GROMACS .gro file of C-alpha atoms in nm:
model
  467
    1UNK     CA    1   8.674   9.668   9.841
    2UNK     CA    2   8.834   9.402   9.624
    3UNK     CA    3   8.843   9.457   9.253
    4UNK     CA    4   8.736   9.178   9.021
    5UNK     CA    5   9.038   9.044   8.835
    6UNK     CA    6   9.030   8.943   8.471
    7UNK     CA    7   9.136   8.596   8.375
    8UNK     CA    8   9.422   8.653   8.134
    9UNK     CA    9   9.578   8.356   7.959
   10UNK     CA   10   9.880   8.350   7.731
   11UNK     CA   11   9.831   8.174   7.396
   12UNK     CA   12  10.180   8.024   7.423
   13UNK     CA   13  10.130   7.857   7.761
   14UNK     CA   14   9.904   7.569   7.860
   15UNK     CA   15   9.880   7.528   8.236
   16UNK     CA   16   9.915   7.181   8.382
   17UNK     CA   17   9.733   7.021   8.672
   18UNK     CA   18  10.061   6.978   8.857
   19UNK     CA   19  10.180   7.338   8.824
   20UNK     CA   20   9.876   7.561   8.850
   21UNK     CA   21   9.895   7.945   8.867
   22UNK     CA   22   9.743   7.927   9.215
   23UNK     CA   23  10.072   7.765   9.327
   24UNK     CA   24  10.296   8.052   9.222
   25UNK     CA   25  10.609   7.910   9.387
   26UNK     CA   26  10.616   7.616   9.146
   27UNK     CA   27  10.420   7.765   8.857
   28UNK     CA   28  10.665   8.046   8.774
   29UNK     CA   29  10.981   7.830   8.738
   30UNK     CA   30  10.791   7.566   8.539
   31UNK     CA   31  10.612   7.813   8.310
   32UNK     CA   32  10.932   8.008   8.250
   33UNK     CA   33  11.096   7.705   8.089
   34UNK     CA   34  10.775   7.600   7.908
   35UNK     CA   35  10.763   7.933   7.724
   36UNK     CA   36  11.097   7.850   7.564
   37UNK     CA   37  11.273   8.171   7.659
   38UNK     CA   38  11.641   8.218   7.731
   39UNK     CA   39  11.731   7.992   8.021
   40UNK     CA   40  11.770   8.176   8.349
   41UNK     CA   41  11.682   7.978   8.660
   42UNK     CA   42  11.400   8.120   8.872
   43UNK     CA   43  11.432   8.101   9.249
   44UNK     CA   44  11.128   8.161   9.466
   45UNK     CA   45  11.182   8.241   9.833
   46UNK     CA   46  10.866   8.184  10.032
   47UNK     CA   47  10.798   8.379  10.351
   48UNK     CA   48  10.496   8.285  10.558
   49UNK     CA   49  10.365   8.524  10.821
   50UNK     CA   50  10.252   8.336  11.129
   51UNK     CA   51   9.946   8.465  11.319
   52UNK     CA   52  10.011   8.702  11.608
   53UNK     CA   53   9.959   8.502  11.924
   54UNK     CA   54  10.048   8.784  12.160
   55UNK     CA   55   9.762   9.011  12.053
   56UNK     CA   56   9.569   8.978  12.378
   57UNK     CA   57   9.869   8.952  12.609
   58UNK     CA   58  10.082   9.241  12.486
   59UNK     CA   59  10.037   9.577  12.319
   60UNK     CA   60  10.325   9.513  12.078
   61UNK     CA   61  10.231   9.299  11.780
   62UNK     CA   62  10.528   9.104  11.651
   63UNK     CA   63  10.490   8.907  11.328
   64UNK     CA   64  10.686   8.585  11.307
   65UNK     CA   65  10.810   8.471  10.969
   66UNK     CA   66  10.974   8.164  10.831
   67UNK     CA   67  11.166   8.129  10.510
   68UNK     CA   68  11.125   7.832  10.281
   69UNK     CA   69  11.372   7.812   9.995
   70UNK     CA   70  11.207   7.693   9.679
   71UNK     CA   71  11.477   7.628   9.420
   72UNK     CA   72  11.221   7.556   9.150
   73UNK     CA   73  11.258   7.312   8.867
   74UNK     CA   74  11.552   7.442   8.668
   75UNK     CA   75  11.873   7.430   8.864
   76UNK     CA   76  11.902   7.281   9.213
   77UNK     CA   77  12.057   7.489   9.491
   78UNK     CA   78  12.312   7.337   9.720
   79UNK     CA   79  12.251   7.326  10.092
   80UNK     CA   80  12.515   7.590  10.158
   81UNK     CA   81  12.361   7.821   9.895
   82UNK     CA   82  12.013   7.807  10.044
   83UNK     CA   83  12.110   7.925  10.391
   84UNK     CA   84  12.039   8.295  10.354
   85UNK     CA   85  11.925   8.582  10.136
   86UNK     CA   86  12.286   8.689  10.086
   87UNK     CA   87  12.369   8.363   9.913
   88UNK     CA   88  12.073   8.404   9.679
   89UNK     CA   89  12.171   8.760   9.592
   90UNK     CA   90  12.517   8.636   9.503
   91UNK     CA   91  12.369   8.414   9.232
   92UNK     CA   92  12.363   8.679   8.960
   93UNK     CA   93  12.241   8.445   8.688
   94UNK     CA   94  11.923   8.365   8.878
   95UNK     CA   95  11.593   8.554   8.876
   96UNK     CA   96  11.526   8.600   9.246
   97UNK     CA   97  11.168   8.649   9.363
   98UNK     CA   98  11.032   8.658   9.717
   99UNK     CA   99  10.667   8.570   9.775
  100UNK     CA  100  10.517   8.673  10.108
  101UNK     CA  101  10.206   8.494  10.232
  102UNK     CA  102   9.977   8.582  10.521
  103UNK     CA  103   9.877   8.343  10.798
  104UNK     CA  104   9.603   8.203  10.571
  105UNK     CA  105   9.861   8.111  10.303
  106UNK     CA  106   9.734   8.387  10.073
  107UNK     CA  107   9.987   8.576   9.862
  108UNK     CA  108  10.003   8.939   9.976
  109UNK     CA  109  10.336   9.072   9.845
  110UNK     CA  110  10.588   8.997   9.567
  111UNK     CA  111  10.947   9.122   9.580
  112UNK     CA  112  11.203   9.106   9.299
  113UNK     CA  113  11.533   9.097   9.488
  114UNK     CA  114  11.831   9.272   9.324
  115UNK     CA  115  11.807   9.120   8.979
  116UNK     CA  116  12.031   9.238   8.697
  117UNK     CA  117  11.749   9.218   8.445
  118UNK     CA  118  11.390   9.104   8.478
  119UNK     CA  119  11.264   8.934   8.158
  120UNK     CA  120  10.938   9.060   8.016
  121UNK     CA  121  10.789   8.711   8.016
  122UNK     CA  122  10.811   8.692   8.398
  123UNK     CA  123  10.572   8.986   8.426
  124UNK     CA  124  10.343   8.825   8.169
  125UNK     CA  125  10.337   8.505   8.375
  126UNK     CA  126  10.242   8.709   8.681
  127UNK     CA  127   9.953   8.853   8.481
  128UNK     CA  128   9.829   8.499   8.414
  129UNK     CA  129   9.845   8.410   8.783
  130UNK     CA  130   9.668   8.726   8.909
  131UNK     CA  131   9.310   8.586   8.910
  132UNK     CA  132   9.419   8.324   9.165
  133UNK     CA  133   9.579   8.572   9.406
  134UNK     CA  134   9.317   8.832   9.490
  135UNK     CA  135   9.484   8.924   9.822
  136UNK     CA  136   9.801   9.046   9.649
  137UNK     CA  137   9.835   9.414   9.743
  138UNK     CA  138  10.205   9.501   9.701
  139UNK     CA  139  10.483   9.454   9.450
  140UNK     CA  140  10.844   9.563   9.513
  141UNK     CA  141  11.113   9.570   9.245
  142UNK     CA  142  11.465   9.633   9.371
  143UNK     CA  143  11.650   9.685   9.044
  144UNK     CA  144  11.647   9.504   8.710
  145UNK     CA  145  11.332   9.661   8.563
  146UNK     CA  146  11.402   9.831   8.232
  147UNK     CA  147  11.203  10.146   8.143
  148UNK     CA  148  11.018   9.967   7.862
  149UNK     CA  149  10.861   9.726   8.115
  150UNK     CA  150  10.670   9.999   8.299
  151UNK     CA  151  10.372   9.932   8.072
  152UNK     CA  152  10.375   9.562   8.168
  153UNK     CA  153  10.389   9.657   8.536
  154UNK     CA  154  10.100   9.895   8.487
  155UNK     CA  155   9.891   9.611   8.343
  156UNK     CA  156   9.966   9.396   8.649
  157UNK     CA  157   9.851   9.677   8.880
  158UNK     CA  158   9.541   9.742   8.669
  159UNK     CA  159   9.433   9.375   8.674
  160UNK     CA  160   9.488   9.323   9.046
  161UNK     CA  161   9.413   9.469   9.388
  162UNK     CA  162   9.766   9.608   9.424
  163UNK     CA  163   9.780   9.938   9.613
  164UNK     CA  164  10.156   9.956   9.682
  165UNK     CA  165  10.437   9.969   9.426
  166UNK     CA  166  10.805  10.023   9.511
  167UNK     CA  167  11.063  10.050   9.232
  168UNK     CA  168  11.360  10.160   9.445
  169UNK     CA  169  11.709  10.131   9.290
  170UNK     CA  170  11.563  10.090   8.943
  171UNK     CA  171  11.713  10.301   8.666
  172UNK     CA  172  11.403  10.462   8.517
  173UNK     CA  173  11.560  10.750   8.329
  174UNK     CA  174  11.305  10.891   8.081
  175UNK     CA  175  11.057  10.612   8.165
  176UNK     CA  176  10.685  10.694   8.160
  177UNK     CA  177  10.635  10.626   8.532
  178UNK     CA  178  10.338  10.862   8.538
  179UNK     CA  179  10.123  10.590   8.380
  180UNK     CA  180  10.120  10.418   8.721
  181UNK     CA  181   9.896  10.703   8.841
  182UNK     CA  182   9.648  10.694   8.556
  183UNK     CA  183   9.280  10.611   8.528
  184UNK     CA  184   9.165  10.286   8.690
  185UNK     CA  185   9.472  10.221   8.908
  186UNK     CA  186   9.424  10.227   9.285
  187UNK     CA  187   9.777  10.299   9.406
  188UNK     CA  188   9.800  10.439   9.758
  189UNK     CA  189  10.176  10.402   9.805
  190UNK     CA  190  10.435  10.471   9.534
  191UNK     CA  191  10.809  10.459   9.606
  192UNK     CA  192  11.059  10.569   9.341
  193UNK     CA  193  11.372  10.618   9.551
  194UNK     CA  194  11.708  10.613   9.369
  195UNK     CA  195  11.546  10.582   9.026
  196UNK     CA  196  11.734  10.868   8.847
  197UNK     CA  197  11.414  11.068   8.809
  198UNK     CA  198  11.456  11.412   8.652
  199UNK     CA  199  11.238  11.723   8.659
  200UNK     CA  200  11.044  11.630   8.345
  201UNK     CA  201  10.946  11.294   8.494
  202UNK     CA  202  10.845  11.457   8.823
  203UNK     CA  203  10.642  11.716   8.633
  204UNK     CA  204  10.450  11.436   8.460
  205UNK     CA  205  10.393  11.261   8.795
  206UNK     CA  206  10.276  11.582   8.965
  207UNK     CA  207  10.030  11.653   8.684
  208UNK     CA  208   9.845  11.332   8.779
  209UNK     CA  209   9.807  11.447   9.141
  210UNK     CA  210   9.606  11.760   9.063
  211UNK     CA  211   9.242  11.750   9.175
  212UNK     CA  212   9.006  11.608   9.048
  213UNK     CA  213   9.218  11.349   8.862
  214UNK     CA  214   9.183  10.991   8.998
  215UNK     CA  215   9.529  10.969   9.160
  216UNK     CA  216   9.462  11.291   9.356
  217UNK     CA  217   9.193  11.100   9.548
  218UNK     CA  218   9.393  10.778   9.607
  219UNK     CA  219   9.771  10.820   9.648
  220UNK     CA  220   9.866  10.872  10.014
  221UNK     CA  221  10.243  10.810  10.020
  222UNK     CA  222  10.497  10.929   9.761
  223UNK     CA  223  10.871  10.861   9.800
  224UNK     CA  224  11.094  11.045   9.551
  225UNK     CA  225  11.412  11.046   9.759
  226UNK     CA  226  11.765  11.045   9.612
  227UNK     CA  227  11.687  11.147   9.256
  228UNK     CA  228  11.774  11.444   9.033
  229UNK     CA  229  11.491  11.676   9.130
  230UNK     CA  230  11.563  12.049   9.132
  231UNK     CA  231  11.350  12.355   9.206
  232UNK     CA  232  11.166  12.301   8.877
  233UNK     CA  233  11.030  11.963   8.981
  234UNK     CA  234  10.962  12.082   9.337
  235UNK     CA  235  10.750  12.369   9.204
  236UNK     CA  236  10.536  12.121   9.007
  237UNK     CA  237  10.478  11.920   9.325
  238UNK     CA  238  10.396  12.237   9.518
  239UNK     CA  239  10.140  12.341   9.258
  240UNK     CA  240   9.975  11.997   9.278
  241UNK     CA  241   9.951  12.029   9.658
  242UNK     CA  242   9.733  12.339   9.620
  243UNK     CA  243   9.440  12.114   9.527
  244UNK     CA  244   9.551  11.765   9.640
  245UNK     CA  245   9.396  11.667   9.975
  246UNK     CA  246   9.488  11.296   9.977
  247UNK     CA  247   9.869  11.286   9.983
  248UNK     CA  248   9.980  11.255  10.345
  249UNK     CA  249  10.351  11.163  10.323
  250UNK     CA  250  10.601  11.318  10.082
  251UNK     CA  251  10.972  11.225  10.083
  252UNK     CA  252  11.199  11.449   9.874
  253UNK     CA  253  11.524  11.391  10.064
  254UNK     CA  254  11.856  11.361   9.883
  255UNK     CA  255  11.769  11.579   9.583
  256UNK     CA  256  11.885  11.922   9.460
  257UNK     CA  257  11.593  12.132   9.580
  258UNK     CA  258  11.671  12.487   9.692
  259UNK     CA  259  11.475  12.757   9.873
  260UNK     CA  260  11.274  12.848   9.564
  261UNK     CA  261  11.131  12.499   9.518
  262UNK     CA  262  11.077  12.445   9.891
  263UNK     CA  263  10.893  12.778   9.910
  264UNK     CA  264  10.638  12.667   9.650
  265UNK     CA  265  10.569  12.349   9.847
  266UNK     CA  266  10.539  12.534  10.180
  267UNK     CA  267  10.320  12.808  10.030
  268UNK     CA  268  10.060  12.545   9.945
  269UNK     CA  269  10.038  12.451  10.314
  270UNK     CA  270   9.939  12.801  10.432
  271UNK     CA  271   9.676  13.052  10.330
  272UNK     CA  272   9.707  13.144   9.962
  273UNK     CA  273   9.505  13.348   9.713
  274UNK     CA  274   9.320  13.152   9.445
  275UNK     CA  275   9.422  13.220   9.088
  276UNK     CA  276   9.168  13.307   8.819
  277UNK     CA  277   9.190  12.952   8.682
  278UNK     CA  278   9.137  12.799   9.028
  279UNK     CA  279   8.833  13.020   9.088
  280UNK     CA  280   8.685  12.922   8.752
  281UNK     CA  281   8.747  12.551   8.811
  282UNK     CA  282   8.598  12.573   9.161
  283UNK     CA  283   8.277  12.732   9.030
  284UNK     CA  284   8.253  12.481   8.745
  285UNK     CA  285   8.290  12.186   8.984
  286UNK     CA  286   8.029  12.328   9.220
  287UNK     CA  287   7.785  12.389   8.935
  288UNK     CA  288   7.841  12.038   8.801
  289UNK     CA  289   7.779  11.891   9.147
  290UNK     CA  290   7.452  12.083   9.189
  291UNK     CA  291   7.334  11.979   8.842
  292UNK     CA  292   7.405  11.612   8.915
  293UNK     CA  293   7.235  11.633   9.252
  294UNK     CA  294   6.928  11.804   9.103
  295UNK     CA  295   6.903  11.551   8.819
  296UNK     CA  296   6.945  11.262   9.058
  297UNK     CA  297   6.679  11.403   9.289
  298UNK     CA  298   6.428  11.441   9.006
  299UNK     CA  299   6.491  11.087   8.885
  300UNK     CA  300   6.458  10.951   9.237
  301UNK     CA  301   6.132  11.138   9.302
  302UNK     CA  302   5.985  11.007   8.976
  303UNK     CA  303   6.092  10.653   9.060
  304UNK     CA  304   5.949  10.662   9.413
  305UNK     CA  305   5.632  10.831   9.287
  306UNK     CA  306   5.570  10.549   9.038
  307UNK     CA  307   5.619  10.291   9.312
  308UNK     CA  308   5.370  10.478   9.530
  309UNK     CA  309   5.108  10.478   9.250
  310UNK     CA  310   5.157  10.106   9.188
  311UNK     CA  311   5.113  10.029   9.559
  312UNK     CA  312   4.790  10.233   9.567
  313UNK     CA  313   4.648  10.038   9.271
  314UNK     CA  314   4.705   9.712   9.457
  315UNK     CA  315   4.456   9.816   9.729
  316UNK     CA  316   4.130   9.631   9.650
  317UNK     CA  317   3.899   9.763   9.921
  318UNK     CA  318   3.820  10.133   9.910
  319UNK     CA  319   3.868  10.328  10.227
  320UNK     CA  320   3.546  10.388  10.425
  321UNK     CA  321   3.378  10.719  10.360
  322UNK     CA  322   3.383  10.949  10.660
  323UNK     CA  323   3.156  11.254  10.670
  324UNK     CA  324   3.368  11.563  10.697
  325UNK     CA  325   3.295  11.912  10.806
  326UNK     CA  326   3.313  12.186  10.551
  327UNK     CA  327   3.656  12.333  10.503
  328UNK     CA  328   3.841  12.042  10.673
  329UNK     CA  329   3.934  11.831  10.370
  330UNK     CA  330   4.269  12.007  10.326
  331UNK     CA  331   4.354  11.943  10.691
  332UNK     CA  332   4.326  11.568  10.641
  333UNK     CA  333   4.451  11.508  10.288
  334UNK     CA  334   4.699  11.789  10.237
  335UNK     CA  335   4.963  11.975  10.429
  336UNK     CA  336   5.011  12.350  10.430
  337UNK     CA  337   5.182  12.347  10.091
  338UNK     CA  338   4.925  12.128   9.921
  339UNK     CA  339   5.136  11.810   9.932
  340UNK     CA  340   4.978  11.481  10.028
  341UNK     CA  341   5.127  11.272  10.312
  342UNK     CA  342   5.248  11.015  10.058
  343UNK     CA  343   5.435  11.286   9.870
  344UNK     CA  344   5.594  11.399  10.196
  345UNK     CA  345   5.727  11.049  10.259
  346UNK     CA  346   5.861  11.032   9.903
  347UNK     CA  347   6.043  11.366   9.923
  348UNK     CA  348   6.186  11.299  10.271
  349UNK     CA  349   6.308  10.954  10.166
  350UNK     CA  350   6.461  11.104   9.856
  351UNK     CA  351   6.649  11.369  10.057
  352UNK     CA  352   6.792  11.104  10.289
  353UNK     CA  353   6.894  10.886   9.995
  354UNK     CA  354   7.065  11.177   9.817
  355UNK     CA  355   7.253  11.271  10.133
  356UNK     CA  356   7.382  10.914  10.170
  357UNK     CA  357   7.458  10.882   9.800
  358UNK     CA  358   7.640  11.212   9.744
  359UNK     CA  359   7.765  11.295  10.093
  360UNK     CA  360   7.928  11.632  10.159
  361UNK     CA  361   8.087  11.825   9.875
  362UNK     CA  362   8.445  11.695   9.847
  363UNK     CA  363   8.640  11.984   9.701
  364UNK     CA  364   8.971  12.142   9.805
  365UNK     CA  365   8.808  12.483   9.780
  366UNK     CA  366   8.475  12.408   9.946
  367UNK     CA  367   8.317  12.682  10.157
  368UNK     CA  368   8.472  12.588  10.494
  369UNK     CA  369   8.822  12.600  10.342
  370UNK     CA  370   8.807  12.944  10.182
  371UNK     CA  371   8.777  13.300  10.312
  372UNK     CA  372   8.706  13.631  10.140
  373UNK     CA  373   8.929  13.922  10.238
  374UNK     CA  374   8.918  14.264  10.066
  375UNK     CA  375   8.753  14.112   9.763
  376UNK     CA  376   9.016  13.837   9.726
  377UNK     CA  377   8.931  13.468   9.772
  378UNK     CA  378   9.183  13.277   9.983
  379UNK     CA  379   9.221  12.906  10.054
  380UNK     CA  380   9.328  12.820  10.410
  381UNK     CA  381   9.591  12.584  10.270
  382UNK     CA  382   9.663  12.214  10.243
  383UNK     CA  383   9.625  12.056  10.587
  384UNK     CA  384   9.632  11.693  10.465
  385UNK     CA  385  10.009  11.662  10.418
  386UNK     CA  386  10.137  11.549  10.758
  387UNK     CA  387  10.493  11.429  10.676
  388UNK     CA  388  10.747  11.623  10.468
  389UNK     CA  389  11.111  11.522  10.422
  390UNK     CA  390  11.346  11.780  10.268
  391UNK     CA  391  11.667  11.642  10.422
  392UNK     CA  392  11.995  11.662  10.230
  393UNK     CA  393  11.890  11.920   9.974
  394UNK     CA  394  12.012  12.277   9.913
  395UNK     CA  395  11.777  12.474  10.140
  396UNK     CA  396  11.897  12.726  10.400
  397UNK     CA  397  11.764  12.972  10.659
  398UNK     CA  398  11.495  13.114  10.427
  399UNK     CA  399  11.320  12.774  10.412
  400UNK     CA  400  11.345  12.736  10.791
  401UNK     CA  401  11.180  13.075  10.835
  402UNK     CA  402  10.906  12.981  10.589
  403UNK     CA  403  10.849  12.642  10.753
  404UNK     CA  404  10.819  12.804  11.094
  405UNK     CA  405  10.555  13.045  10.960
  406UNK     CA  406  10.358  12.754  10.812
  407UNK     CA  407  10.360  12.563  11.141
  408UNK     CA  408  10.253  12.872  11.336
  409UNK     CA  409   9.960  12.931  11.101
  410UNK     CA  410   9.847  12.567  11.101
  411UNK     CA  411   9.864  12.561  11.482
  412UNK     CA  412   9.656  12.880  11.508
  413UNK     CA  413   9.388  12.753  11.267
  414UNK     CA  414   9.373  12.417  11.454
  415UNK     CA  415   9.189  12.237  11.174
  416UNK     CA  416   9.136  11.865  11.127
  417UNK     CA  417   9.360  11.716  11.009
  418UNK     CA  418   9.617  11.935  11.183
  419UNK     CA  419   9.865  11.960  10.894
  420UNK     CA  420  10.237  11.893  10.936
  421UNK     CA  421  10.317  11.676  11.237
  422UNK     CA  422  10.660  11.554  11.122
  423UNK     CA  423  10.924  11.741  10.921
  424UNK     CA  424  11.283  11.647  10.839
  425UNK     CA  425  11.532  11.913  10.718
  426UNK     CA  426  11.864  11.774  10.842
  427UNK     CA  427  12.167  11.765  10.614
  428UNK     CA  428  12.106  12.115  10.474
  429UNK     CA  429  12.321  12.426  10.514
  430UNK     CA  430  12.110  12.570  10.796
  431UNK     CA  431  12.259  12.789  11.071
  432UNK     CA  432  12.156  12.752  11.434
  433UNK     CA  433  11.857  12.981  11.493
  434UNK     CA  434  11.554  13.038  11.715
  435UNK     CA  435  11.320  12.920  11.440
  436UNK     CA  436  11.466  12.568  11.458
  437UNK     CA  437  11.388  12.551  11.829
  438UNK     CA  438  11.034  12.675  11.766
  439UNK     CA  439  10.985  12.418  11.489
  440UNK     CA  440  11.094  12.139  11.725
  441UNK     CA  441  10.851  12.258  11.994
  442UNK     CA  442  10.554  12.279  11.754
  443UNK     CA  443  10.630  11.939  11.597
  444UNK     CA  444  10.666  11.778  11.938
  445UNK     CA  445  10.338  11.932  12.052
  446UNK     CA  446  10.160  11.807  11.738
  447UNK     CA  447  10.303  11.456  11.781
  448UNK     CA  448  10.193  11.448  12.145
  449UNK     CA  449   9.842  11.556  12.046
  450UNK     CA  450   9.816  11.286  11.778
  451UNK     CA  451   9.949  11.023  12.020
  452UNK     CA  452   9.696  11.119  12.286
  453UNK     CA  453   9.409  11.102  12.036
  454UNK     CA  454   9.517  10.759  11.907
  455UNK     CA  455   9.550  10.624  12.263
  456UNK     CA  456   9.206  10.760  12.351
  457UNK     CA  457   9.058  10.583  12.046
  458UNK     CA  458   9.226  10.255  12.146
  459UNK     CA  459   9.088  10.280  12.500
  460UNK     CA  460   8.740  10.356  12.368
  461UNK     CA  461   8.751  10.064  12.122
  462UNK     CA  462   8.870   9.841  12.407
  463UNK     CA  463   8.576   9.945  12.623
  464UNK     CA  464   8.335   9.884  12.338
  465UNK     CA  465   8.479   9.539  12.272
  466UNK     CA  466   8.439   9.445  12.640
  467UNK     CA  467   8.074   9.535  12.627
   0.00000   0.00000   0.00000
């Protein structure tokens, strides 16, 4: 569902008819000079995705693209310079931006391509243009974003329909990146590879992924590869995974995580005992849900009851009087509990409405996910995380043994979703062992099962479309 975007205008900039924010390729270079900032030419590279013509003839969907070099209005580019991306990247004094449009010429992605430094005013200009580009869903920044501009980036995400942010190769040491997972933001994909993240920054990020915070219900993909994360940061992520049931892909490759940190992550994926705090929070959430449901039901019954009374008053002709036998009035006007037929309709309609409105209880520790053994409450574990990458860290045989136990347990429980279906642990100091072979067999079996299910769904949808 698209989010309404605020119309934000800068007091320093008056848009012209010729260069309107809806035409971002020409608007950005023009507005950049109009704002009177330090002169750095802006180059927009336009990529247009052509519609897939082979959809009906082939199963593979290839997307054709064409590149249109838009040198802008500041400094012209020679013919030899505009031949390729490499030539643009060589122009260090330029601000290089790639705009990707779909087949309907709607802007869907913006990429900042290897800039030395991105001026703050460029992000402000993007904020002005947002109301005219409601299909924009992704922004990639490959270097050049200083830590103090994270707040500006957050505003862009908050005022748009962006669900994917990638800040790879951006030096974000001590930056408040956690604000990208706060409140009203709808990020589903966050990539922070090679961003010099430390344990404190990861701890702040992980704290936003704990249920029931907003990001715990939205973020699906998190890439933290090639940073400075140790066991301390990994433990914070593992603790968040105890309650998070939305994150599906987690990439922690190329860090400094050892067996201790990996164990905390893997322990969240198998059966674990609830702590006293988790038990208290679970009961509080359940009580709050029941109170809201009860209050909503009462309000709905009152509302529908008033409508029923109003409709009765609108009837002008009284119903004909029918002589009744003694003792039969209750059989006609009331049910066994003394409720009139109209009341029955009201209550039944209310129950259906509440079921549609509230749906099932969405809680990581709901009844079907917990078991009671010897007086201890256990959760069956996180089965939503399906991809885990721990390659090129400091784990050894202990982690392999733990991972194998997790996969065995998830296979035995056979829940939906299945749990881990893809794991990467290469590049670690791991000896050859039987557990590695077993892990490969289980992963391959899980992948085959998922593939078969997806193919079956495609065949079924194909049959339905033919009908």
